[in-house]
PDB file of C-alpha atoms in Angstrom:
ATOM      1  CA  MET A 104       0.000   0.000   0.000  1.00 46.00           C
ATOM      2  CA  LYS A 105       1.412   3.304  -1.066  1.00 46.00           C
ATOM      3  CA  HIS A 106       1.648   6.136   1.452  1.00 46.00           C
ATOM      4  CA  LYS A 107       0.072   9.362   0.290  1.00 46.00           C
ATOM      5  CA  ILE A 108       1.823  12.601   1.040  1.00 43.00           C
ATOM      6  CA  HIS A 109      -0.249  15.725   0.937  1.00 48.00           C
ATOM      7  CA  ARG A 110       0.798  17.979  -1.924  1.00 45.00           C
ATOM      8  CA  SER A 111       0.976  21.081   0.317  1.00 42.00           C
ATOM      9  CA  LYS A 112       3.471  19.355   2.628  1.00 41.00           C
ATOM     10  CA  ILE A 113       5.650  18.536  -0.354  1.00 40.00           C
ATOM     11  CA  PHE A 114       5.585  22.168  -1.447  1.00 41.00           C
ATOM     12  CA  ILE A 115       6.498  23.345   2.099  1.00 39.00           C
ATOM     13  CA  LEU A 116       9.358  20.870   2.336  1.00 40.00           C
ATOM     14  CA  LEU A 117      10.682  21.764  -1.092  1.00 40.00           C
ATOM     15  CA  GLY A 118      10.338  25.464  -0.377  1.00 44.00           C
ATOM     16  CA  THR A 119      12.269  25.113   2.874  1.00 39.00           C
ATOM     17  CA  ILE A 120      15.019  23.120   1.188  1.00 35.00           C
ATOM     18  CA  ALA A 121      15.173  25.725  -1.580  1.00 40.00           C
ATOM     19  CA  MET A 122      15.433  28.523   0.964  1.00 38.00           C
ATOM     20  CA  ILE A 123      18.279  26.930   2.898  1.00 36.00           C
ATOM     21  CA  GLY A 124      20.050  25.279  -0.006  1.00 39.00           C
ATOM     22  CA  SER A 125      19.512  27.932  -2.645  1.00 38.00           C
ATOM     23  CA  PHE A 126      23.245  28.426  -2.996  1.00 39.00           C
ATOM     24  CA  SER A 127      23.915  24.691  -3.117  1.00 39.00           C
ATOM     25  CA  PHE A 128      22.934  22.298  -5.878  1.00 40.00           C
ATOM     26  CA  ASN A 129      23.533  19.364  -3.578  1.00 44.00           C
ATOM     27  CA  GLY A 130      20.206  18.112  -2.200  1.00 43.00           C
ATOM     28  CA  ALA A 131      21.908  16.151   0.574  1.00 45.00           C
ATOM     29  CA  ARG A 132      23.706  19.297   1.733  1.00 45.00           C
ATOM     30  CA  ALA A 133      20.384  21.151   1.708  1.00 46.00           C
ATOM     31  CA  MET A 134      18.855  18.479   3.948  1.00 39.00           C
ATOM     32  CA  GLU A 135      21.830  18.770   6.320  1.00 49.00           C
ATOM     33  CA  ASP A 136      21.318  22.527   6.451  1.00 47.00           C
ATOM     34  CA  LEU A 137      17.634  21.993   7.181  1.00 42.00           C
ATOM     35  CA  PHE A 138      18.517  19.616  10.013  1.00 46.00           C
ATOM     36  CA  GLU A 139      20.946  22.182  11.485  1.00 49.00           C
ATOM     37  CA  LEU A 140      18.261  24.888  11.341  1.00 44.00           C
ATOM     38  CA  GLU A 141      15.753  22.579  13.019  1.00 48.00           C
ATOM     39  CA  ARG A 142      18.279  21.684  15.734  1.00 50.00           C
ATOM     40  CA  PHE A 143      19.056  25.355  16.347  1.00 49.00           C
ATOM     41  CA  ALA A 144      15.342  26.216  16.481  1.00 51.00           C
ATOM     42  CA  THR A 145      14.737  23.400  18.944  1.00 57.00           C
ATOM     43  CA  GLY A 146      17.659  24.512  21.096  1.00 69.00           C
ATOM     44  CA  LEU A 147      16.475  28.123  20.973  1.00 76.00           C
ATOM     45  CA  PHE A 148      12.968  27.048  21.992  1.00 78.00           C
ATOM     46  CA  VAL A 149      14.297  25.091  25.001  1.00 83.00           C
ATOM     47  CA  MET A 150      16.678  27.920  25.949  1.00 82.00           C
ATOM     48  CA  ARG A 151      13.903  30.514  25.803  1.00 85.00           C
ATOM     49  CA  ARG A 152      11.540  28.289  27.798  1.00 87.00           C
ATOM     50  CA  ASN A 153      14.139  27.784  30.529  1.00 88.00           C
ATOM     51  CA  ALA A 154      15.003  31.469  30.503  1.00 89.00           C
ATOM     52  CA  GLU A 155      11.347  32.380  30.992  1.00 91.00           C
ATOM     53  CA  ARG A 156      11.254  29.952  33.917  1.00 92.00           C
ATOM     54  CA  GLY A 157      14.057  31.913  35.569  1.00 91.00           C
ATOM     55  CA  ASP A 158      17.159  29.852  34.787  1.00 91.00           C
ATOM     56  CA  ALA A 159      20.018  32.395  34.877  1.00 91.00           C
ATOM     57  CA  LEU A 160      22.362  30.426  32.623  1.00 89.00           C
ATOM     58  CA  SER A 161      19.668  30.114  29.936  1.00 88.00           C
ATOM     59  CA  GLN A 162      18.966  33.832  30.284  1.00 90.00           C
ATOM     60  CA  VAL A 163      22.622  34.616  29.670  1.00 90.00           C
ATOM     61  CA  CYS A 164      22.789  32.247  26.684  1.00 88.00           C
ATOM     62  CA  LEU A 165      19.674  33.802  25.161  1.00 88.00           C
ATOM     63  CA  ALA A 166      21.089  37.293  25.765  1.00 89.00           C
ATOM     64  CA  VAL A 167      24.340  36.319  24.050  1.00 88.00           C
ATOM     65  CA  SER A 168      22.350  34.987  21.073  1.00 87.00           C
ATOM     66  CA  TYR A 169      20.649  38.374  20.692  1.00 87.00           C
ATOM     67  CA  ARG A 170      23.919  40.186  21.394  1.00 87.00           C
ATOM     68  CA  LEU A 171      25.762  38.428  18.568  1.00 87.00           C
ATOM     69  CA  GLY A 172      22.907  37.745  16.156  1.00 83.00           C
ATOM     70  CA  GLY A 173      23.059  35.154  13.372  1.00 69.00           C
ATOM     71  CA  ASP A 174      21.539  31.690  12.879  1.00 64.00           C
ATOM     72  CA  GLY A 175      18.099  33.125  12.289  1.00 69.00           C
ATOM     73  CA  LEU A 176      18.213  35.773  15.032  1.00 76.00           C
ATOM     74  CA  GLU A 177      18.679  39.454  14.275  1.00 84.00           C
ATOM     75  CA  LYS A 178      21.176  41.289  16.470  1.00 87.00           C
ATOM     76  CA  ASP A 179      19.052  43.067  19.074  1.00 89.00           C
ATOM     77  CA  PHE A 180      20.778  44.768  22.007  1.00 89.00           C
ATOM     78  CA  LYS A 181      17.452  45.695  23.569  1.00 92.00           C
ATOM     79  CA  LYS A 182      16.405  42.049  23.913  1.00 92.00           C
ATOM     80  CA  ALA A 183      19.956  41.107  24.911  1.00 91.00           C
ATOM     81  CA  ALA A 184      19.885  43.750  27.654  1.00 93.00           C
ATOM     82  CA  TYR A 185      16.545  42.449  28.887  1.00 95.00           C
ATOM     83  CA  TRP A 186      17.818  38.893  29.306  1.00 92.00           C
ATOM     84  CA  PHE A 187      21.193  39.967  30.708  1.00 93.00           C
ATOM     85  CA  LEU A 188      19.249  42.017  33.266  1.00 95.00           C
ATOM     86  CA  GLN A 189      17.124  39.036  34.316  1.00 96.00           C
ATOM     87  CA  ALA A 190      20.304  37.065  35.027  1.00 94.00           C
ATOM     88  CA  ALA A 191      22.143  40.030  36.575  1.00 95.00           C
ATOM     89  CA  GLN A 192      19.348  40.637  39.078  1.00 96.00           C
ATOM     90  CA  GLN A 193      19.845  37.066  40.266  1.00 96.00           C
ATOM     91  CA  GLY A 194      23.516  37.852  40.937  1.00 95.00           C
ATOM     92  CA  ASN A 195      24.847  36.065  37.838  1.00 94.00           C
ATOM     93  CA  VAL A 196      28.270  37.578  37.114  1.00 93.00           C
ATOM     94  CA  HIS A 197      28.061  36.908  33.357  1.00 93.00           C
ATOM     95  CA  GLY A 198      24.724  38.712  33.226  1.00 93.00           C
ATOM     96  CA  GLN A 199      26.225  41.680  35.082  1.00 95.00           C
ATOM     97  CA  ALA A 200      29.292  41.867  32.832  1.00 93.00           C
ATOM     98  CA  GLY A 201      27.183  41.370  29.704  1.00 92.00           C
ATOM     99  CA  LEU A 202      24.855  44.195  30.701  1.00 93.00           C
ATOM    100  CA  GLY A 203      27.848  46.430  31.376  1.00 93.00           C
ATOM    101  CA  ASN A 204      29.147  45.620  27.905  1.00 92.00           C
ATOM    102  CA  ILE A 205      25.792  46.410  26.266  1.00 92.00           C
ATOM    103  CA  TYR A 206      25.561  49.833  27.925  1.00 93.00           C
ATOM    104  CA  ASN A 207      29.222  50.581  27.259  1.00 92.00           C
ATOM    105  CA  ILE A 208      28.854  49.953  23.508  1.00 88.00           C
ATOM    106  CA  GLY A 209      25.291  51.067  22.819  1.00 88.00           C
ATOM    107  CA  GLY A 210      23.458  50.706  19.517  1.00 82.00           C
ATOM    108  CA  PHE A 211      21.032  48.138  18.086  1.00 79.00           C
ATOM    109  CA  GLY A 212      18.138  49.489  20.156  1.00 82.00           C
ATOM    110  CA  VAL A 213      20.041  50.510  23.315  1.00 88.00           C
ATOM    111  CA  GLU A 214      21.460  53.938  24.123  1.00 91.00           C
ATOM    112  CA  LYS A 215      25.055  54.089  25.370  1.00 93.00           C
ATOM    113  CA  ASP A 216      25.011  54.810  29.112  1.00 93.00           C
ATOM    114  CA  ASP A 217      28.365  55.110  30.925  1.00 92.00           C
ATOM    115  CA  THR A 218      26.736  55.289  34.365  1.00 93.00           C
ATOM    116  CA  LEU A 219      24.868  52.006  33.914  1.00 94.00           C
ATOM    117  CA  ALA A 220      27.907  50.410  32.264  1.00 93.00           C
ATOM    118  CA  ASP A 221      30.095  51.294  35.256  1.00 93.00           C
ATOM    119  CA  TYR A 222      27.410  50.158  37.709  1.00 94.00           C
ATOM    120  CA  TRP A 223      27.080  46.676  36.226  1.00 94.00           C
ATOM    121  CA  TYR A 224      30.806  46.295  35.581  1.00 93.00           C
ATOM    122  CA  GLN A 225      31.381  47.198  39.235  1.00 92.00           C
ATOM    123  CA  LYS A 226      28.896  44.496  40.306  1.00 93.00           C
ATOM    124  CA  ALA A 227      30.778  41.954  38.177  1.00 92.00           C
ATOM    125  CA  ALA A 228      34.151  43.203  39.460  1.00 90.00           C
ATOM    126  CA  GLU A 229      33.015  42.680  43.045  1.00 87.00           C
ATOM    127  CA  GLN A 230      32.590  38.997  42.172  1.00 88.00           C
ATOM    128  CA  GLY A 231      36.110  38.845  40.693  1.00 83.00           C
ATOM    129  CA  TYR A 232      35.203  38.947  36.986  1.00 87.00           C
ATOM    130  CA  ALA A 233      38.575  39.756  35.370  1.00 84.00           C
ATOM    131  CA  GLY A 234      37.224  41.474  32.249  1.00 87.00           C
ATOM    132  CA  ALA A 235      35.115  43.884  34.320  1.00 90.00           C
ATOM    133  CA  ILE A 236      38.020  44.626  36.656  1.00 88.00           C
ATOM    134  CA  GLU A 237      40.387  45.400  33.791  1.00 86.00           C
ATOM    135  CA  PHE A 238      37.766  47.616  32.115  1.00 90.00           C
ATOM    136  CA  LEU A 239      37.305  49.639  35.301  1.00 91.00           C
ATOM    137  CA  SER A 240      41.070  49.760  35.883  1.00 89.00           C
ATOM    138  CA  LYS A 241      41.524  51.571  32.585  1.00 89.00           C
ATOM    139  CA  LYS A 242      38.745  54.009  33.422  1.00 90.00           C
ATOM    140  CA  LYS A 243      40.252  54.773  36.833  1.00 91.00           C
ATOM    141  CA  GLU A 244      43.580  55.932  35.409  1.00 92.00           C
ATOM    142  CA  GLY A 245      44.147  59.507  36.540  1.00 92.00           C
ATOM    143  CA  GLN A 246      42.168  59.039  39.780  1.00 94.00           C
ATOM    144  CA  SER A 247      43.761  58.756  43.222  1.00 96.00           C
ATOM    145  CA  VAL A 248      44.884  55.517  44.837  1.00 96.00           C
ATOM    146  CA  THR A 249      42.984  54.982  48.108  1.00 96.00           C
ATOM    147  CA  ASP A 250      44.481  53.545  51.285  1.00 96.00           C
ATOM    148  CA  SER A 251      43.055  50.781  53.497  1.00 96.00           C
ATOM    149  CA  THR A 252      40.764  53.299  55.228  1.00 95.00           C
ATOM    150  CA  GLY A 253      39.307  54.516  51.913  1.00 94.00           C
ATOM    151  CA  GLN A 254      41.146  57.845  51.997  1.00 96.00           C
ATOM    152  CA  ASP A 255      42.732  59.251  48.848  1.00 96.00           C
ATOM    153  CA  MET A 256      46.517  59.042  48.743  1.00 96.00           C
ATOM    154  CA  ASP A 257      48.815  61.460  46.940  1.00 95.00           C
ATOM    155  CA  ILE A 258      49.263  58.852  44.188  1.00 96.00           C
ATOM    156  CA  THR A 259      47.655  58.926  40.754  1.00 95.00           C
ATOM    157  CA  ILE A 260      46.644  55.633  39.159  1.00 94.00           C
ATOM    158  CA  GLY A 261      48.741  54.975  36.060  1.00 91.00           C
ATOM    159  CA  ARG A 262      51.595  57.347  36.949  1.00 94.00           C
ATOM    160  CA  PHE A 263      55.041  55.986  37.900  1.00 95.00           C
ATOM    161  CA  TYR A 264      56.569  56.388  41.367  1.00 96.00           C
ATOM    162  CA  LYS A 265      59.618  55.443  43.396  1.00 95.00           C
ATOM    163  CA  ILE A 266      58.796  53.286  46.442  1.00 96.00           C
ATOM    164  CA  VAL A 267      61.202  54.518  49.123  1.00 95.00           C
ATOM    165  CA  ASN A 268      61.965  52.616  52.344  1.00 94.00           C
ATOM    166  CA  LYS A 269      61.867  54.675  55.565  1.00 94.00           C
ATOM    167  CA  GLU A 270      64.729  52.927  57.378  1.00 91.00           C
ATOM    168  CA  LYS A 271      67.193  52.759  54.486  1.00 90.00           C
ATOM    169  CA  GLY A 272      66.038  55.551  52.191  1.00 90.00           C
ATOM    170  CA  TRP A 273      66.538  53.260  49.186  1.00 92.00           C
ATOM    171  CA  ASN A 274      64.080  52.454  46.394  1.00 92.00           C
ATOM    172  CA  LEU A 275      62.411  49.160  45.668  1.00 94.00           C
ATOM    173  CA  ASN A 276      63.989  47.906  42.473  1.00 93.00           C
ATOM    174  CA  VAL A 277      63.470  45.010  40.035  1.00 92.00           C
ATOM    175  CA  ASN A 278      66.871  43.400  39.607  1.00 84.00           C
ATOM    176  CA  ASN A 279      67.741  42.750  35.956  1.00 83.00           C
ATOM    177  CA  ALA A 280      64.456  44.317  34.843  1.00 81.00           C
ATOM    178  CA  HIS A 281      65.752  44.404  31.276  1.00 81.00           C
ATOM    179  CA  MET A 282      66.070  40.600  31.155  1.00 82.00           C
ATOM    180  CA  GLU A 283      63.486  38.227  29.689  1.00 80.00           C
ATOM    181  CA  GLU A 284      63.239  35.915  32.718  1.00 81.00           C
ATOM    182  CA  SER A 285      59.732  35.057  33.882  1.00 82.00           C
ATOM    183  CA  SER A 286      60.555  35.807  37.529  1.00 87.00           C
ATOM    184  CA  GLN A 287      62.927  38.479  38.846  1.00 90.00           C
ATOM    185  CA  ASP A 288      64.030  39.494  42.330  1.00 91.00           C
ATOM    186  CA  VAL A 289      62.683  42.646  43.925  1.00 94.00           C
ATOM    187  CA  THR A 290      65.428  44.343  45.946  1.00 92.00           C
ATOM    188  CA  SER A 291      66.099  47.643  47.689  1.00 91.00           C
ATOM    189  CA  GLN A 292      68.861  49.734  46.151  1.00 89.00           C
ATOM    190  CA  VAL A 293      70.253  53.209  45.837  1.00 83.00           C
ATOM    191  CA  SER A 294      68.693  54.993  42.850  1.00 72.00           C
ATOM    192  CA  ASN A 295      70.629  54.125  39.697  1.00 62.00           C
ATOM    193  CA  GLY A 296      70.508  56.910  37.121  1.00 60.00           C
ATOM    194  CA  ASN A 297      71.390  54.503  34.305  1.00 58.00           C
ATOM    195  CA  TYR A 298      68.417  52.221  34.901  1.00 62.00           C
ATOM    196  CA  ASP A 299      65.804  54.367  36.600  1.00 80.00           C
ATOM    197  CA  SER A 300      62.951  52.455  34.956  1.00 88.00           C
ATOM    198  CA  HIS A 301      63.612  49.345  37.053  1.00 90.00           C
ATOM    199  CA  GLY A 302      63.064  51.436  40.186  1.00 92.00           C
ATOM    200  CA  LEU A 303      59.751  52.940  39.057  1.00 94.00           C
ATOM    201  CA  PHE A 304      56.293  51.474  39.642  1.00 96.00           C
ATOM    202  CA  LYS A 305      52.694  52.304  38.789  1.00 95.00           C
ATOM    203  CA  PHE A 306      49.549  51.262  40.626  1.00 96.00           C
ATOM    204  CA  ILE A 307      46.708  49.504  38.808  1.00 93.00           C
ATOM    205  CA  TRP A 308      43.270  49.458  40.477  1.00 92.00           C
ATOM    206  CA  TRP A 309      41.895  46.005  41.045  1.00 90.00           C
ATOM    207  CA  ARG A 310      39.018  46.062  43.551  1.00 85.00           C
ATOM    208  CA  ASN A 311      38.055  46.456  47.199  1.00 87.00           C
ATOM    209  CA  GLY A 312      41.028  48.706  47.951  1.00 92.00           C
ATOM    210  CA  TYR A 313      43.684  46.433  46.426  1.00 94.00           C
ATOM    211  CA  TYR A 314      46.100  47.249  43.616  1.00 95.00           C
ATOM    212  CA  LEU A 315      48.607  45.635  41.296  1.00 94.00           C
ATOM    213  CA  ILE A 316      52.074  47.257  41.485  1.00 96.00           C
ATOM    214  CA  GLU A 317      53.675  47.168  38.032  1.00 95.00           C
ATOM    215  CA  ASN A 318      57.351  47.855  37.329  1.00 94.00           C
ATOM    216  CA  LYS A 319      58.181  50.203  34.468  1.00 94.00           C
ATOM    217  CA  GLY A 320      61.361  48.499  33.285  1.00 91.00           C
ATOM    218  CA  SER A 321      60.157  44.901  33.262  1.00 92.00           C
ATOM    219  CA  GLU A 322      56.374  45.475  32.883  1.00 92.00           C
ATOM    220  CA  LYS A 323      55.954  42.772  35.532  1.00 93.00           C
ATOM    221  CA  VAL A 324      53.998  43.103  38.766  1.00 95.00           C
ATOM    222  CA  ILE A 325      55.237  42.591  42.323  1.00 96.00           C
ATOM    223  CA  SER A 326      54.258  39.159  43.601  1.00 96.00           C
ATOM    224  CA  VAL A 327      54.634  37.351  46.933  1.00 95.00           C
ATOM    225  CA  GLN A 328      56.125  33.955  46.152  1.00 90.00           C
ATOM    226  CA  ASN A 329      54.382  31.027  47.874  1.00 91.00           C
ATOM    227  CA  ALA A 330      51.899  33.418  49.482  1.00 91.00           C
ATOM    228  CA  ASP A 331      49.832  30.495  50.775  1.00 90.00           C
ATOM    229  CA  SER A 332      52.825  29.159  52.736  1.00 91.00           C
ATOM    230  CA  LYS A 333      52.931  29.322  56.545  1.00 88.00           C
ATOM    231  CA  GLU A 334      56.587  30.355  56.565  1.00 91.00           C
ATOM    232  CA  LYS A 335      57.427  33.547  58.425  1.00 91.00           C
ATOM    233  CA  ARG A 336      59.461  35.099  55.632  1.00 92.00           C
ATOM    234  CA  LEU A 337      58.404  34.911  51.958  1.00 95.00           C
ATOM    235  CA  SER A 338      60.330  36.034  48.895  1.00 94.00           C
ATOM    236  CA  VAL A 339      59.071  38.870  46.713  1.00 96.00           C
ATOM    237  CA  LYS A 340      59.396  38.650  42.926  1.00 95.00           C
ATOM    238  CA  ALA A 341      58.366  40.540  39.814  1.00 93.00           C
ATOM    239  CA  GLN A 342      56.264  38.288  37.574  1.00 92.00           C
ATOM    240  CA  PRO A 343      53.780  38.535  34.710  1.00 91.00           C
ATOM    241  CA  LYS A 344      50.168  39.253  35.662  1.00 86.00           C
ATOM    242  CA  ASP A 345      48.459  36.042  36.707  1.00 79.00           C
ATOM    243  CA  ARG A 346      44.832  36.042  35.560  1.00 67.00           C
ATOM    244  CA  LYS A 347      43.973  32.889  37.480  1.00 64.00           C
ATOM    245  CA  SER A 348      45.242  33.707  40.965  1.00 67.00           C
ATOM    246  CA  LYS A 349      45.923  37.375  41.554  1.00 83.00           C
ATOM    247  CA  ASP A 350      45.645  37.555  45.343  1.00 92.00           C
ATOM    248  CA  HIS A 351      49.399  36.993  45.726  1.00 95.00           C
ATOM    249  CA  GLN A 352      49.888  39.972  43.381  1.00 95.00           C
ATOM    250  CA  LEU A 353      47.470  42.329  45.131  1.00 95.00           C
ATOM    251  CA  PHE A 354      48.412  44.891  47.772  1.00 97.00           C
ATOM    252  CA  ARG A 355      46.765  47.558  49.898  1.00 97.00           C
ATOM    253  CA  PHE A 356      48.314  50.506  51.708  1.00 98.00           C
ATOM    254  CA  ILE A 357      47.998  50.973  55.479  1.00 97.00           C
ATOM    255  CA  PRO A 358      48.744  54.575  56.605  1.00 96.00           C
ATOM    256  CA  GLN A 359      51.459  55.125  59.226  1.00 95.00           C
ATOM    257  CA  GLY A 360      51.530  58.930  59.244  1.00 94.00           C
ATOM    258  CA  SER A 361      53.968  61.461  57.731  1.00 94.00           C
ATOM    259  CA  GLY A 362      53.271  60.069  54.237  1.00 96.00           C
ATOM    260  CA  TYR A 363      54.475  56.526  54.992  1.00 97.00           C
ATOM    261  CA  TYR A 364      52.523  53.309  54.434  1.00 97.00           C
ATOM    262  CA  LEU A 365      52.748  49.601  55.127  1.00 97.00           C
ATOM    263  CA  ILE A 366      52.244  47.578  51.916  1.00 97.00           C
ATOM    264  CA  GLU A 367      50.178  44.496  52.758  1.00 97.00           C
ATOM    265  CA  ASN A 368      49.768  41.478  50.478  1.00 97.00           C
ATOM    266  CA  LYS A 369      46.192  40.226  50.124  1.00 96.00           C
ATOM    267  CA  GLN A 370      46.795  36.468  50.040  1.00 95.00           C
ATOM    268  CA  SER A 371      49.485  36.139  52.709  1.00 95.00           C
ATOM    269  CA  GLY A 372      48.495  39.096  54.894  1.00 95.00           C
ATOM    270  CA  LYS A 373      52.226  39.843  55.201  1.00 96.00           C
ATOM    271  CA  LEU A 374      53.960  43.186  54.669  1.00 96.00           C
ATOM    272  CA  LEU A 375      56.636  44.095  52.164  1.00 96.00           C
ATOM    273  CA  ASN A 376      59.863  44.396  54.127  1.00 94.00           C
ATOM    274  CA  VAL A 377      63.447  45.459  53.407  1.00 93.00           C
ATOM    275  CA  TRP A 378      65.404  42.649  54.972  1.00 88.00           C
ATOM    276  CA  ASN A 379      68.415  43.657  57.097  1.00 86.00           C
ATOM    277  CA  ALA A 380      67.593  47.311  56.448  1.00 85.00           C
ATOM    278  CA  PHE A 381      70.066  48.296  59.197  1.00 81.00           C
ATOM    279  CA  ASN A 382      72.937  46.768  57.170  1.00 80.00           C
ATOM    280  CA  GLY A 383      75.398  49.568  56.407  1.00 75.00           C
ATOM    281  CA  PHE A 384      77.640  47.689  53.992  1.00 76.00           C
ATOM    282  CA  ALA A 385      75.513  45.983  51.312  1.00 81.00           C
ATOM    283  CA  SER A 386      74.784  47.909  48.113  1.00 82.00           C
ATOM    284  CA  TRP A 387      71.422  46.195  47.729  1.00 88.00           C
ATOM    285  CA  LEU A 388      69.086  44.267  50.046  1.00 91.00           C
ATOM    286  CA  ASP A 389      66.361  41.687  49.468  1.00 91.00           C
ATOM    287  CA  THR A 390      62.714  42.637  49.688  1.00 94.00           C
ATOM    288  CA  THR A 391      60.650  40.030  51.537  1.00 94.00           C
ATOM    289  CA  ALA A 392      57.125  39.682  52.936  1.00 95.00           C
ATOM    290  CA  GLU A 393      56.842  39.205  56.700  1.00 93.00           C
ATOM    291  CA  PRO A 394      54.129  39.343  59.389  1.00 91.00           C
ATOM    292  CA  ASN A 395      53.151  42.658  60.941  1.00 86.00           C
ATOM    293  CA  ASP A 396      54.497  42.337  64.472  1.00 79.00           C
ATOM    294  CA  ASN A 397      54.326  46.106  65.180  1.00 75.00           C
ATOM    295  CA  TRP A 398      58.024  46.124  66.032  1.00 72.00           C
ATOM    296  CA  TRP A 399      60.641  48.142  64.195  1.00 76.00           C
ATOM    297  CA  LEU A 400      58.267  49.214  61.441  1.00 85.00           C
ATOM    298  CA  ASN A 401      60.705  51.578  59.698  1.00 91.00           C
ATOM    299  CA  HIS A 402      61.999  48.780  57.450  1.00 92.00           C
ATOM    300  CA  ARG A 403      58.363  47.997  56.509  1.00 94.00           C
ATOM    301  CA  SER A 404      57.261  51.573  55.925  1.00 95.00           C
ATOM    302  CA  PHE A 405      57.430  53.194  52.496  1.00 97.00           C
ATOM    303  CA  LYS A 406      56.632  56.505  50.869  1.00 97.00           C
ATOM    304  CA  PHE A 407      55.994  57.203  47.198  1.00 97.00           C
ATOM    305  CA  GLU A 408      57.879  59.787  45.163  1.00 94.00           C
ATOM    306  CA  PRO A 409      56.652  60.609  41.642  1.00 93.00           C
ATOM    307  CA  GLU A 410      58.836  59.908  38.636  1.00 88.00           C
ATOM    308  CA  PRO A 411      61.011  62.937  37.967  1.00 78.00           C
ATOM    309  CA  SER A 412      59.944  64.977  34.982  1.00 66.00           C
ATOM    310  CA  THR A 413      62.197  64.511  31.979  1.00 49.00           C
ATOM    311  CA  GLY A 414      60.809  67.457  30.089  1.00 41.00           C
ATOM    312  CA  PHE A 415      62.991  70.506  29.367  1.00 35.00           C
ATOM    313  CA  VAL A 416      62.290  73.370  31.766  1.00 36.00           C
ATOM    314  CA  PRO A 417      63.777  76.738  30.653  1.00 33.00           C
TER     315      PRO A 417
END
């Protein structure tokens, strides 16, 4: 017995194949394209259904689909913003960062709004989202570094400074900053006019009062080696930025009065320290990280002197 297929269904099927495979004369390829479209439509239906039921991950995925467009969806920032917002209000960090991105760019149905962009990027940054933190870091260049009490310091984010020890009067310095090694010692030395860049540092905002301290000569950041160790004294290095585990590369500044600060590592809770700062013979001394025992703090106290101007002054 022959199966009858309604003529209208044949026309619909052929029309669909023609639409998808109009640029291909291979019928099999057209059927594969049709299958891919059906699979996408099915996935989109399930994603939308779950998003409407409040699943934050589905909301983010649907928002990204509207954000990027393609595969049968027109790019629509307004709908993307709506679904990013649903996820963001549930505390989803990807929803928060995505919404910040939408308002930062603007277009496709959404007006650019720097205030909303910063607000949602800040929410994502508070959860440790690296892209949001780096975006805000760039925007904060030119603002003041704040100390552990939230007070503005006389330091501008993005400008280079000498970090001068109170006991010794020497600068922190990246030894061999011109070398290509992945890890370099941080020492305390007398200012060297030939290589001033390895004794200059800038401060990069991270979040919650903590900063990266980047060396000018090496473009590496100060890092406490083995910061999770229970040892009393830890070595301090200059290393590339570590996107996965930055706490050993983050520092805050605890005021001591007269323009001096303790520099405390986030992960270890230890302070940068010029070891044997009372030594009167060595030409350079190691910088370490040690506990704050409130005794003989001069070798743990530092002030910040701006990079000397190199411009010609008549």
